[in-house]
XYZ file of N, CA and C in Angstrom:
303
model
N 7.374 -144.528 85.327
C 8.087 -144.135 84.106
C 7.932 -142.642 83.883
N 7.183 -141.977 84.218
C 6.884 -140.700 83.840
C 7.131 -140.121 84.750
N 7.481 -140.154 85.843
C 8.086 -139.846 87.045
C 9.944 -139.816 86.545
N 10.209 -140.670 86.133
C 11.341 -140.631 85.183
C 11.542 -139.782 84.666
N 10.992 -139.568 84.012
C 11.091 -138.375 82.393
C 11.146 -137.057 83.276
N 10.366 -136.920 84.202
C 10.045 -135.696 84.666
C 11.357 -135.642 85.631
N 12.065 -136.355 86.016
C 13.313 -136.604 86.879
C 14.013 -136.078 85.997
N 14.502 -136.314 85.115
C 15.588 -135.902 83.565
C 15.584 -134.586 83.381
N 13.603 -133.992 83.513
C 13.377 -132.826 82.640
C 13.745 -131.412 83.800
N 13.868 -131.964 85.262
C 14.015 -131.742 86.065
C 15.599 -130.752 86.776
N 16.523 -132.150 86.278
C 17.472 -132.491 86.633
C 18.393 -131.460 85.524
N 17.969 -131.416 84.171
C 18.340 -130.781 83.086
C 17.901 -128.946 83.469
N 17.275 -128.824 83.434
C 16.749 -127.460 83.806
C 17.306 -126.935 84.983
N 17.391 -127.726 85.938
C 17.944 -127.407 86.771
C 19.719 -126.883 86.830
N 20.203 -127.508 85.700
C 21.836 -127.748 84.857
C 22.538 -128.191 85.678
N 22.140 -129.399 86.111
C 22.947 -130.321 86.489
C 23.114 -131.316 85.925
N 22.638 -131.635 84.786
C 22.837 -132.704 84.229
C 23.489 -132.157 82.860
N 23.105 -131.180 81.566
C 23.916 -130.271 80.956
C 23.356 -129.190 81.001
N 24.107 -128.160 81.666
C 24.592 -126.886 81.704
C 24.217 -126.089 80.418
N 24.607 -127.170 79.260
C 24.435 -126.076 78.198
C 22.855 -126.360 77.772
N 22.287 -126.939 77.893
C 21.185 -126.979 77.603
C 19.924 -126.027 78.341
N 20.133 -125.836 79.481
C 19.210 -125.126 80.276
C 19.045 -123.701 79.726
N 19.874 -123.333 78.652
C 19.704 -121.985 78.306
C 18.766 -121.925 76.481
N 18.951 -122.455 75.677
C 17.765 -122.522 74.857
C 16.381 -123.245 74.659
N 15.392 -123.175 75.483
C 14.760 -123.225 75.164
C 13.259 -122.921 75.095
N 12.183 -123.650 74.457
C 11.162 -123.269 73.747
C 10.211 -123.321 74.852
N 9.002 -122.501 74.212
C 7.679 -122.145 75.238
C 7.210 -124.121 75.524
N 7.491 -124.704 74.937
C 6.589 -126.412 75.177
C 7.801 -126.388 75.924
N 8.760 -126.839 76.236
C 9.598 -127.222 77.045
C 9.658 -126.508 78.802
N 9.472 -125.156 78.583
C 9.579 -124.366 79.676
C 8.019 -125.194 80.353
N 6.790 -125.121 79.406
C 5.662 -125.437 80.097
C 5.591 -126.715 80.501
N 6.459 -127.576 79.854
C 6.607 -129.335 80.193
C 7.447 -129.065 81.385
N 8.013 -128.345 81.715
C 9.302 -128.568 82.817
C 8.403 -127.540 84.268
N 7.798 -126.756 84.217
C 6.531 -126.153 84.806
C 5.783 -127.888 85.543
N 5.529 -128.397 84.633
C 4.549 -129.352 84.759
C 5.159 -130.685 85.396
N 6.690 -131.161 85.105
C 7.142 -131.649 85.855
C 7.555 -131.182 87.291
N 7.720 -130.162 87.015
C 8.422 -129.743 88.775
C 6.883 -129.849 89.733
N 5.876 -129.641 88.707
C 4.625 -129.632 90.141
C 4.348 -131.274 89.968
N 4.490 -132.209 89.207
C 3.901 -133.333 89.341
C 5.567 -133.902 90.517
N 6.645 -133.641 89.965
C 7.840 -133.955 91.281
C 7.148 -133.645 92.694
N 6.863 -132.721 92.860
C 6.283 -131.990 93.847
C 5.456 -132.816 94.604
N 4.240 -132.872 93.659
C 3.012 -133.989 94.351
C 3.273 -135.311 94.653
N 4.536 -135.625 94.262
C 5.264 -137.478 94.661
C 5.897 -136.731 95.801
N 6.192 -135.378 95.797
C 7.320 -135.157 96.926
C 8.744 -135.944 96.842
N 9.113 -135.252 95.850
C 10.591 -136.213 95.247
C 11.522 -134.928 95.627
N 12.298 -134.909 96.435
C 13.762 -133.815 96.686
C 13.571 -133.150 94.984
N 14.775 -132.954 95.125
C 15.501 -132.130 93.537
C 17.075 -133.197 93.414
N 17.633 -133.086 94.824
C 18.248 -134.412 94.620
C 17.855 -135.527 94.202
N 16.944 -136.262 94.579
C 16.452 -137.400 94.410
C 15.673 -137.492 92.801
N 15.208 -136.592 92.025
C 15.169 -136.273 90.976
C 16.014 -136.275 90.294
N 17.136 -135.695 90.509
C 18.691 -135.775 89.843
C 19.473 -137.278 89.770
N 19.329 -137.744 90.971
C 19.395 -139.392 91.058
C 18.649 -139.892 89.898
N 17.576 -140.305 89.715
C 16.849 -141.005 89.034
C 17.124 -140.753 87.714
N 17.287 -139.515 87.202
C 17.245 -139.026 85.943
C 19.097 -139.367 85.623
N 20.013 -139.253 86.344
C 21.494 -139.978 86.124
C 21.724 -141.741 86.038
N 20.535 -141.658 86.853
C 20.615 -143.498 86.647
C 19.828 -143.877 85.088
N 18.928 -143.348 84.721
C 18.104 -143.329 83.349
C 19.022 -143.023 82.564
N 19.605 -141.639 82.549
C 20.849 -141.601 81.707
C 22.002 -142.960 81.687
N 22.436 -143.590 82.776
C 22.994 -144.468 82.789
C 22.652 -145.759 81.906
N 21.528 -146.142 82.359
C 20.909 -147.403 81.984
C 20.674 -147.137 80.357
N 20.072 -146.314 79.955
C 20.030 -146.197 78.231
C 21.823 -146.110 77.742
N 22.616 -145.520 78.379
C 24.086 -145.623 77.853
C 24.180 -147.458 77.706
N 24.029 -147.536 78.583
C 24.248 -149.244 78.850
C 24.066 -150.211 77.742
N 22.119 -150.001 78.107
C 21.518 -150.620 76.978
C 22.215 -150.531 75.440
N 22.661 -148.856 75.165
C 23.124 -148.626 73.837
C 24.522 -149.530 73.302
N 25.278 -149.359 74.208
C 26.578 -150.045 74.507
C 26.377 -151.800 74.286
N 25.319 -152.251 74.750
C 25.054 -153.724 74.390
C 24.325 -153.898 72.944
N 23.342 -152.791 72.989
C 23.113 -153.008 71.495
C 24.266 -153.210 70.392
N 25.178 -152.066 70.193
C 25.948 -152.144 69.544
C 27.163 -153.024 69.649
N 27.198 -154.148 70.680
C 28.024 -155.233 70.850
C 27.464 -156.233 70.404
N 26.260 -156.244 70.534
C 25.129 -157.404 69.649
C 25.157 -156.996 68.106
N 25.488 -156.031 68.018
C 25.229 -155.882 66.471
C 26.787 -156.032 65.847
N 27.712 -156.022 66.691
C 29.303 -156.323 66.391
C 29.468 -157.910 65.845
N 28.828 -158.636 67.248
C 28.967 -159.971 67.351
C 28.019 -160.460 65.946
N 26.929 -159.722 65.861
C 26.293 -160.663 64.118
C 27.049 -160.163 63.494
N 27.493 -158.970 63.180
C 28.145 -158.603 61.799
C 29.469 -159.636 61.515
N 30.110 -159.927 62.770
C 31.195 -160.755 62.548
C 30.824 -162.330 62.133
N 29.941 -162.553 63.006
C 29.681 -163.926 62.218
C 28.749 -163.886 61.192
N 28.079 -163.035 60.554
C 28.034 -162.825 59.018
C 29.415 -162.857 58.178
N 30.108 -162.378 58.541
C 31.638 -162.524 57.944
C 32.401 -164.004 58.027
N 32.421 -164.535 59.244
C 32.925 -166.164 59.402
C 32.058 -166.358 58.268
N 30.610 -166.804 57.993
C 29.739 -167.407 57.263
C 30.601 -167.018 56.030
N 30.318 -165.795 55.522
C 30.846 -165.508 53.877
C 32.530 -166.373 53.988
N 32.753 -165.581 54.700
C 34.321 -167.255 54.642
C 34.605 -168.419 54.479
N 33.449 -169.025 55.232
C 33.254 -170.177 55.074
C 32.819 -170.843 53.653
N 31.869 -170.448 53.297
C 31.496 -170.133 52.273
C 32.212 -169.919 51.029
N 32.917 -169.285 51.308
C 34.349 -168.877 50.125
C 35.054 -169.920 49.982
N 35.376 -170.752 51.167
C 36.494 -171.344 50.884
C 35.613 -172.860 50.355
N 34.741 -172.883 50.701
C 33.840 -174.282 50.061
C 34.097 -174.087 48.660
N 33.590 -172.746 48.354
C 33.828 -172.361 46.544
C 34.732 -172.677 46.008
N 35.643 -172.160 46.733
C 36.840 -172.098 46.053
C 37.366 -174.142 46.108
N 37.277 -174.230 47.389
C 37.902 -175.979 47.255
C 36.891 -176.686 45.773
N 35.756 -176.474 46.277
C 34.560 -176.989 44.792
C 35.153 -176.671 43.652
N 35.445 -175.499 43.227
C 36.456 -175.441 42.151
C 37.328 -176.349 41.714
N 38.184 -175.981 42.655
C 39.524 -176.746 42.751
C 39.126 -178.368 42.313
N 38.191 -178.919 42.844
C 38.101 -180.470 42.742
C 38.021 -180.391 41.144
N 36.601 -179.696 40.933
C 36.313 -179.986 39.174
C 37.350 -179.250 38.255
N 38.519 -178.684 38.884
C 39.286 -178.263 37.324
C 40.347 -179.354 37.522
N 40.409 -180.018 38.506
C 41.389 -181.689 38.386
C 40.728 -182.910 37.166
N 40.004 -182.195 37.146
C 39.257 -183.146 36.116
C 39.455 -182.686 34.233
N 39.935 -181.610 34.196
C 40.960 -181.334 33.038
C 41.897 -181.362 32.913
């Protein structure tokens, strides 16, 4: 996993992954990205193969996000069937007891 991160932090700095990012930033970042390129190093991971990993991570969290928010589509909608359902019980329940005036 941290081989990961350091793939991303890698891959980014490098601006291949965004371009615009490789140009602001801070003394912790420059020294975190220092620190990944020598721990890449000591796995002996390419810069390609770094770039790989860190596009597939990017991938897989798009993914994940993309299902989250289809899971959260699919309850919200059947929270809605429910209140419908629901409504129309009311409303028929009504309906029965004002036959009775």
């Amino acid at each position: 996993m941290k081989l990961a991160i350091l793939a991303t932090a890698a891959a980014i700095l490098a601006g291949t992954l965004a371009p615009g990012l490789a140009q602001a930033q801070t003394r912790a970042e420059i020294r975190h990205h220092r620190m990944v390129e020598r721990s890449m190093r000591d796995h002996h991971v390419s810069p390609r193969e770094a770039r790989r990993i860190a596009e597939r991570r990017m991938h897989h969290r798009m993914m994940e996000r993309r299902a989250e928010r289809r899971m959260e589509r699919r309850i919200a909608e059947r929270r809605l069937e429910r209140a419908e359902r629901r409504h129309d019980r009311a409303v028929r329940r009504m309906h029965r007891e004002m036959r009775r005036y």
